[in-house]
JSON list of C-alpha atoms in Angstrom, two decimals:
[
{"chain": "U", "resi": 1, "resn": "UNK", "atom": "CA", "xyz": [1.96, 45.67, -21.03]},
{"chain": "U", "resi": 2, "resn": "UNK", "atom": "CA", "xyz": [-0.94, 43.77, -19.72]},
{"chain": "U", "resi": 3, "resn": "UNK", "atom": "CA", "xyz": [0.38, 40.31, -18.98]},
{"chain": "U", "resi": 4, "resn": "UNK", "atom": "CA", "xyz": [-3.23, 39.17, -18.08]},
{"chain": "U", "resi": 5, "resn": "UNK", "atom": "CA", "xyz": [-4.44, 39.96, -21.48]},
{"chain": "U", "resi": 6, "resn": "UNK", "atom": "CA", "xyz": [-1.59, 38.02, -23.16]},
{"chain": "U", "resi": 7, "resn": "UNK", "atom": "CA", "xyz": [-2.09, 35.13, -20.85]},
{"chain": "U", "resi": 8, "resn": "UNK", "atom": "CA", "xyz": [-5.79, 35.11, -21.57]},
{"chain": "U", "resi": 9, "resn": "UNK", "atom": "CA", "xyz": [-5.11, 35.25, -25.39]},
{"chain": "U", "resi": 10, "resn": "UNK", "atom": "CA", "xyz": [-2.69, 32.33, -24.92]},
{"chain": "U", "resi": 11, "resn": "UNK", "atom": "CA", "xyz": [-5.50, 30.18, -23.14]},
{"chain": "U", "resi": 12, "resn": "UNK", "atom": "CA", "xyz": [-7.91, 31.12, -26.06]},
{"chain": "U", "resi": 13, "resn": "UNK", "atom": "CA", "xyz": [-5.35, 29.93, -28.72]},
{"chain": "U", "resi": 14, "resn": "UNK", "atom": "CA", "xyz": [-4.76, 26.79, -26.81]},
{"chain": "U", "resi": 15, "resn": "UNK", "atom": "CA", "xyz": [-8.45, 26.12, -26.57]},
{"chain": "U", "resi": 16, "resn": "UNK", "atom": "CA", "xyz": [-8.98, 26.78, -30.25]},
{"chain": "U", "resi": 17, "resn": "UNK", "atom": "CA", "xyz": [-6.04, 24.50, -31.23]},
{"chain": "U", "resi": 18, "resn": "UNK", "atom": "CA", "xyz": [-7.54, 21.74, -28.96]},
{"chain": "U", "resi": 19, "resn": "UNK", "atom": "CA", "xyz": [-10.99, 22.04, -30.52]},
{"chain": "U", "resi": 20, "resn": "UNK", "atom": "CA", "xyz": [-9.64, 21.76, -34.09]},
{"chain": "U", "resi": 21, "resn": "UNK", "atom": "CA", "xyz": [-7.64, 18.73, -33.15]},
{"chain": "U", "resi": 22, "resn": "UNK", "atom": "CA", "xyz": [-10.46, 17.08, -31.44]},
{"chain": "U", "resi": 23, "resn": "UNK", "atom": "CA", "xyz": [-12.85, 17.81, -34.42]},
{"chain": "U", "resi": 24, "resn": "UNK", "atom": "CA", "xyz": [-10.78, 16.94, -37.39]},
{"chain": "U", "resi": 25, "resn": "UNK", "atom": "CA", "xyz": [-11.77, 13.72, -39.09]},
{"chain": "U", "resi": 26, "resn": "UNK", "atom": "CA", "xyz": [-9.39, 11.21, -40.32]},
{"chain": "U", "resi": 27, "resn": "UNK", "atom": "CA", "xyz": [-10.11, 11.61, -44.06]},
{"chain": "U", "resi": 28, "resn": "UNK", "atom": "CA", "xyz": [-10.36, 14.57, -46.39]},
{"chain": "U", "resi": 29, "resn": "UNK", "atom": "CA", "xyz": [-13.71, 13.28, -47.76]},
{"chain": "U", "resi": 30, "resn": "UNK", "atom": "CA", "xyz": [-15.18, 13.27, -44.30]},
{"chain": "U", "resi": 31, "resn": "UNK", "atom": "CA", "xyz": [-13.71, 16.87, -43.72]},
{"chain": "U", "resi": 32, "resn": "UNK", "atom": "CA", "xyz": [-15.34, 18.15, -46.97]},
{"chain": "U", "resi": 33, "resn": "UNK", "atom": "CA", "xyz": [-18.73, 16.71, -45.89]},
{"chain": "U", "resi": 34, "resn": "UNK", "atom": "CA", "xyz": [-18.81, 18.32, -42.49]},
{"chain": "U", "resi": 35, "resn": "UNK", "atom": "CA", "xyz": [-20.85, 21.28, -43.39]},
{"chain": "U", "resi": 36, "resn": "UNK", "atom": "CA", "xyz": [-21.20, 23.79, -40.60]},
{"chain": "U", "resi": 37, "resn": "UNK", "atom": "CA", "xyz": [-18.89, 21.83, -38.50]},
{"chain": "U", "resi": 38, "resn": "UNK", "atom": "CA", "xyz": [-16.17, 22.28, -41.08]},
{"chain": "U", "resi": 39, "resn": "UNK", "atom": "CA", "xyz": [-16.87, 25.97, -40.94]},
{"chain": "U", "resi": 40, "resn": "UNK", "atom": "CA", "xyz": [-16.53, 25.94, -37.28]},
{"chain": "U", "resi": 41, "resn": "UNK", "atom": "CA", "xyz": [-13.05, 24.47, -37.63]},
{"chain": "U", "resi": 42, "resn": "UNK", "atom": "CA", "xyz": [-12.11, 27.25, -39.91]},
{"chain": "U", "resi": 43, "resn": "UNK", "atom": "CA", "xyz": [-13.58, 29.74, -37.47]},
{"chain": "U", "resi": 44, "resn": "UNK", "atom": "CA", "xyz": [-11.43, 28.34, -34.75]},
{"chain": "U", "resi": 45, "resn": "UNK", "atom": "CA", "xyz": [-8.32, 28.70, -36.74]},
{"chain": "U", "resi": 46, "resn": "UNK", "atom": "CA", "xyz": [-9.36, 32.28, -37.61]},
{"chain": "U", "resi": 47, "resn": "UNK", "atom": "CA", "xyz": [-10.05, 32.93, -33.86]},
{"chain": "U", "resi": 48, "resn": "UNK", "atom": "CA", "xyz": [-6.70, 31.58, -32.76]},
{"chain": "U", "resi": 49, "resn": "UNK", "atom": "CA", "xyz": [-4.85, 33.53, -35.31]},
{"chain": "U", "resi": 50, "resn": "UNK", "atom": "CA", "xyz": [-6.62, 36.82, -34.40]},
{"chain": "U", "resi": 51, "resn": "UNK", "atom": "CA", "xyz": [-5.80, 36.23, -30.66]},
{"chain": "U", "resi": 52, "resn": "UNK", "atom": "CA", "xyz": [-2.03, 35.48, -31.56]},
{"chain": "U", "resi": 53, "resn": "UNK", "atom": "CA", "xyz": [-1.98, 38.72, -33.54]},
{"chain": "U", "resi": 54, "resn": "UNK", "atom": "CA", "xyz": [-3.74, 40.67, -30.82]},
{"chain": "U", "resi": 55, "resn": "UNK", "atom": "CA", "xyz": [-1.07, 39.35, -28.36]},
{"chain": "U", "resi": 56, "resn": "UNK", "atom": "CA", "xyz": [1.73, 40.39, -30.60]},
{"chain": "U", "resi": 57, "resn": "UNK", "atom": "CA", "xyz": [0.08, 43.85, -30.80]},
{"chain": "U", "resi": 58, "resn": "UNK", "atom": "CA", "xyz": [0.04, 44.15, -27.19]},
{"chain": "U", "resi": 59, "resn": "UNK", "atom": "CA", "xyz": [3.79, 43.17, -26.97]},
{"chain": "U", "resi": 60, "resn": "UNK", "atom": "CA", "xyz": [4.50, 45.67, -29.67]},
{"chain": "U", "resi": 61, "resn": "UNK", "atom": "CA", "xyz": [2.64, 48.31, -27.81]},
{"chain": "U", "resi": 62, "resn": "UNK", "atom": "CA", "xyz": [4.26, 47.66, -24.64]},
{"chain": "U", "resi": 63, "resn": "UNK", "atom": "CA", "xyz": [7.75, 48.00, -26.34]},
{"chain": "U", "resi": 64, "resn": "UNK", "atom": "CA", "xyz": [6.59, 51.23, -27.78]},
{"chain": "U", "resi": 65, "resn": "UNK", "atom": "CA", "xyz": [7.09, 49.83, -31.39]},
{"chain": "U", "resi": 66, "resn": "UNK", "atom": "CA", "xyz": [4.90, 51.64, -33.84]},
{"chain": "U", "resi": 67, "resn": "UNK", "atom": "CA", "xyz": [2.90, 49.64, -36.32]},
{"chain": "U", "resi": 68, "resn": "UNK", "atom": "CA", "xyz": [-0.31, 50.19, -38.26]},
{"chain": "U", "resi": 69, "resn": "UNK", "atom": "CA", "xyz": [-1.09, 46.64, -39.55]},
{"chain": "U", "resi": 70, "resn": "UNK", "atom": "CA", "xyz": [-0.49, 43.11, -38.36]},
{"chain": "U", "resi": 71, "resn": "UNK", "atom": "CA", "xyz": [2.23, 42.69, -40.95]},
{"chain": "U", "resi": 72, "resn": "UNK", "atom": "CA", "xyz": [3.74, 45.85, -39.79]},
{"chain": "U", "resi": 73, "resn": "UNK", "atom": "CA", "xyz": [3.73, 44.45, -36.22]},
{"chain": "U", "resi": 74, "resn": "UNK", "atom": "CA", "xyz": [5.41, 41.38, -37.35]},
{"chain": "U", "resi": 75, "resn": "UNK", "atom": "CA", "xyz": [8.02, 43.27, -39.38]},
{"chain": "U", "resi": 76, "resn": "UNK", "atom": "CA", "xyz": [8.89, 45.77, -36.59]},
{"chain": "U", "resi": 77, "resn": "UNK", "atom": "CA", "xyz": [9.22, 42.91, -33.97]},
{"chain": "U", "resi": 78, "resn": "UNK", "atom": "CA", "xyz": [11.55, 41.21, -36.53]},
{"chain": "U", "resi": 79, "resn": "UNK", "atom": "CA", "xyz": [13.45, 44.29, -37.39]},
{"chain": "U", "resi": 80, "resn": "UNK", "atom": "CA", "xyz": [13.96, 44.78, -33.54]},
{"chain": "U", "resi": 81, "resn": "UNK", "atom": "CA", "xyz": [15.18, 41.16, -33.33]},
{"chain": "U", "resi": 82, "resn": "UNK", "atom": "CA", "xyz": [12.33, 40.13, -30.95]},
{"chain": "U", "resi": 83, "resn": "UNK", "atom": "CA", "xyz": [11.27, 37.49, -33.41]},
{"chain": "U", "resi": 84, "resn": "UNK", "atom": "CA", "xyz": [13.66, 35.40, -35.65]},
{"chain": "U", "resi": 85, "resn": "UNK", "atom": "CA", "xyz": [13.42, 34.76, -39.49]},
{"chain": "U", "resi": 86, "resn": "UNK", "atom": "CA", "xyz": [11.63, 31.51, -39.11]},
{"chain": "U", "resi": 87, "resn": "UNK", "atom": "CA", "xyz": [8.85, 32.72, -36.73]},
{"chain": "U", "resi": 88, "resn": "UNK", "atom": "CA", "xyz": [8.39, 35.92, -38.87]},
{"chain": "U", "resi": 89, "resn": "UNK", "atom": "CA", "xyz": [7.82, 33.68, -41.85]},
{"chain": "U", "resi": 90, "resn": "UNK", "atom": "CA", "xyz": [5.23, 31.51, -40.04]},
{"chain": "U", "resi": 91, "resn": "UNK", "atom": "CA", "xyz": [3.49, 34.68, -38.75]},
{"chain": "U", "resi": 92, "resn": "UNK", "atom": "CA", "xyz": [3.40, 36.19, -42.12]},
{"chain": "U", "resi": 93, "resn": "UNK", "atom": "CA", "xyz": [1.68, 32.98, -43.33]},
{"chain": "U", "resi": 94, "resn": "UNK", "atom": "CA", "xyz": [-0.88, 33.12, -40.60]},
{"chain": "U", "resi": 95, "resn": "UNK", "atom": "CA", "xyz": [-1.70, 36.81, -41.39]},
{"chain": "U", "resi": 96, "resn": "UNK", "atom": "CA", "xyz": [-2.42, 35.78, -45.06]},
{"chain": "U", "resi": 97, "resn": "UNK", "atom": "CA", "xyz": [-4.28, 32.69, -43.87]},
{"chain": "U", "resi": 98, "resn": "UNK", "atom": "CA", "xyz": [-6.42, 34.95, -41.68]},
{"chain": "U", "resi": 99, "resn": "UNK", "atom": "CA", "xyz": [-7.13, 37.26, -44.61]},
{"chain": "U", "resi": 100, "resn": "UNK", "atom": "CA", "xyz": [-8.40, 34.29, -46.64]},
{"chain": "U", "resi": 101, "resn": "UNK", "atom": "CA", "xyz": [-10.58, 33.00, -43.86]},
{"chain": "U", "resi": 102, "resn": "UNK", "atom": "CA", "xyz": [-12.12, 36.40, -43.30]},
{"chain": "U", "resi": 103, "resn": "UNK", "atom": "CA", "xyz": [-12.32, 38.05, -46.90]},
{"chain": "U", "resi": 104, "resn": "UNK", "atom": "CA", "xyz": [-12.03, 35.24, -49.32]},
{"chain": "U", "resi": 105, "resn": "UNK", "atom": "CA", "xyz": [-13.80, 32.37, -47.67]},
{"chain": "U", "resi": 106, "resn": "UNK", "atom": "CA", "xyz": [-15.13, 31.17, -50.99]},
{"chain": "U", "resi": 107, "resn": "UNK", "atom": "CA", "xyz": [-11.53, 30.64, -52.24]},
{"chain": "U", "resi": 108, "resn": "UNK", "atom": "CA", "xyz": [-10.67, 28.02, -49.52]},
{"chain": "U", "resi": 109, "resn": "UNK", "atom": "CA", "xyz": [-9.95, 24.48, -50.98]},
{"chain": "U", "resi": 110, "resn": "UNK", "atom": "CA", "xyz": [-10.93, 21.98, -48.38]},
{"chain": "U", "resi": 111, "resn": "UNK", "atom": "CA", "xyz": [-8.54, 19.36, -49.80]},
{"chain": "U", "resi": 112, "resn": "UNK", "atom": "CA", "xyz": [-5.59, 21.74, -49.33]},
{"chain": "U", "resi": 113, "resn": "UNK", "atom": "CA", "xyz": [-6.74, 22.94, -45.94]},
{"chain": "U", "resi": 114, "resn": "UNK", "atom": "CA", "xyz": [-7.17, 19.32, -44.65]},
{"chain": "U", "resi": 115, "resn": "UNK", "atom": "CA", "xyz": [-3.73, 18.37, -45.94]},
{"chain": "U", "resi": 116, "resn": "UNK", "atom": "CA", "xyz": [-2.14, 21.57, -44.25]},
{"chain": "U", "resi": 117, "resn": "UNK", "atom": "CA", "xyz": [-4.05, 21.72, -41.11]},
{"chain": "U", "resi": 118, "resn": "UNK", "atom": "CA", "xyz": [-1.43, 20.24, -38.84]},
{"chain": "U", "resi": 119, "resn": "UNK", "atom": "CA", "xyz": [0.97, 22.80, -40.35]},
{"chain": "U", "resi": 120, "resn": "UNK", "atom": "CA", "xyz": [-1.33, 25.59, -39.53]},
{"chain": "U", "resi": 121, "resn": "UNK", "atom": "CA", "xyz": [-1.75, 24.33, -35.97]},
{"chain": "U", "resi": 122, "resn": "UNK", "atom": "CA", "xyz": [1.86, 24.03, -35.54]},
{"chain": "U", "resi": 123, "resn": "UNK", "atom": "CA", "xyz": [2.51, 27.59, -36.69]},
{"chain": "U", "resi": 124, "resn": "UNK", "atom": "CA", "xyz": [0.03, 28.69, -34.07]},
{"chain": "U", "resi": 125, "resn": "UNK", "atom": "CA", "xyz": [1.96, 26.49, -31.44]},
{"chain": "U", "resi": 126, "resn": "UNK", "atom": "CA", "xyz": [5.14, 28.28, -32.51]},
{"chain": "U", "resi": 127, "resn": "UNK", "atom": "CA", "xyz": [3.38, 31.54, -31.75]},
{"chain": "U", "resi": 128, "resn": "UNK", "atom": "CA", "xyz": [2.38, 30.24, -28.35]},
{"chain": "U", "resi": 129, "resn": "UNK", "atom": "CA", "xyz": [5.88, 29.22, -27.52]},
{"chain": "U", "resi": 130, "resn": "UNK", "atom": "CA", "xyz": [7.03, 32.82, -28.41]},
{"chain": "U", "resi": 131, "resn": "UNK", "atom": "CA", "xyz": [4.25, 34.29, -26.11]},
{"chain": "U", "resi": 132, "resn": "UNK", "atom": "CA", "xyz": [5.39, 32.04, -23.36]},
{"chain": "U", "resi": 133, "resn": "UNK", "atom": "CA", "xyz": [9.01, 32.69, -23.62]},
{"chain": "U", "resi": 134, "resn": "UNK", "atom": "CA", "xyz": [8.30, 36.47, -23.99]},
{"chain": "U", "resi": 135, "resn": "UNK", "atom": "CA", "xyz": [6.08, 36.44, -20.81]},
{"chain": "U", "resi": 136, "resn": "UNK", "atom": "CA", "xyz": [8.75, 34.48, -18.87]},
{"chain": "U", "resi": 137, "resn": "UNK", "atom": "CA", "xyz": [11.29, 37.06, -19.75]},
{"chain": "U", "resi": 138, "resn": "UNK", "atom": "CA", "xyz": [9.11, 39.89, -18.54]},
{"chain": "U", "resi": 139, "resn": "UNK", "atom": "CA", "xyz": [8.72, 38.30, -15.08]}
]
């Protein structure tokens, strides 16, 4: 396992979360009118999810767990009891959110996204906690 790669991805995730938090307006109306800046927020969420999934893939590979998709990686890590039920659920949601952000961007509802943005960030932070504890256990 390349610990440095995982640490770097962790740093990128943390930076994305910070960028989103510092850019989020107070109201949904303002969020909806942000134009390209709003798109940037969505892109940072997508980027953070991608880095989290890539780090999980790195962990999975290092443990010689075979998987062909992000869902498969999460399923395998769960089956091997490396991640618990609650984290698995959150990671599954993030995979779905990533799919929407990449492939079905036109389906995003700004009102729902604004209302749930903090939850999305918390799910990413849960992933960060897992990466940190995994790295600590490997040292």
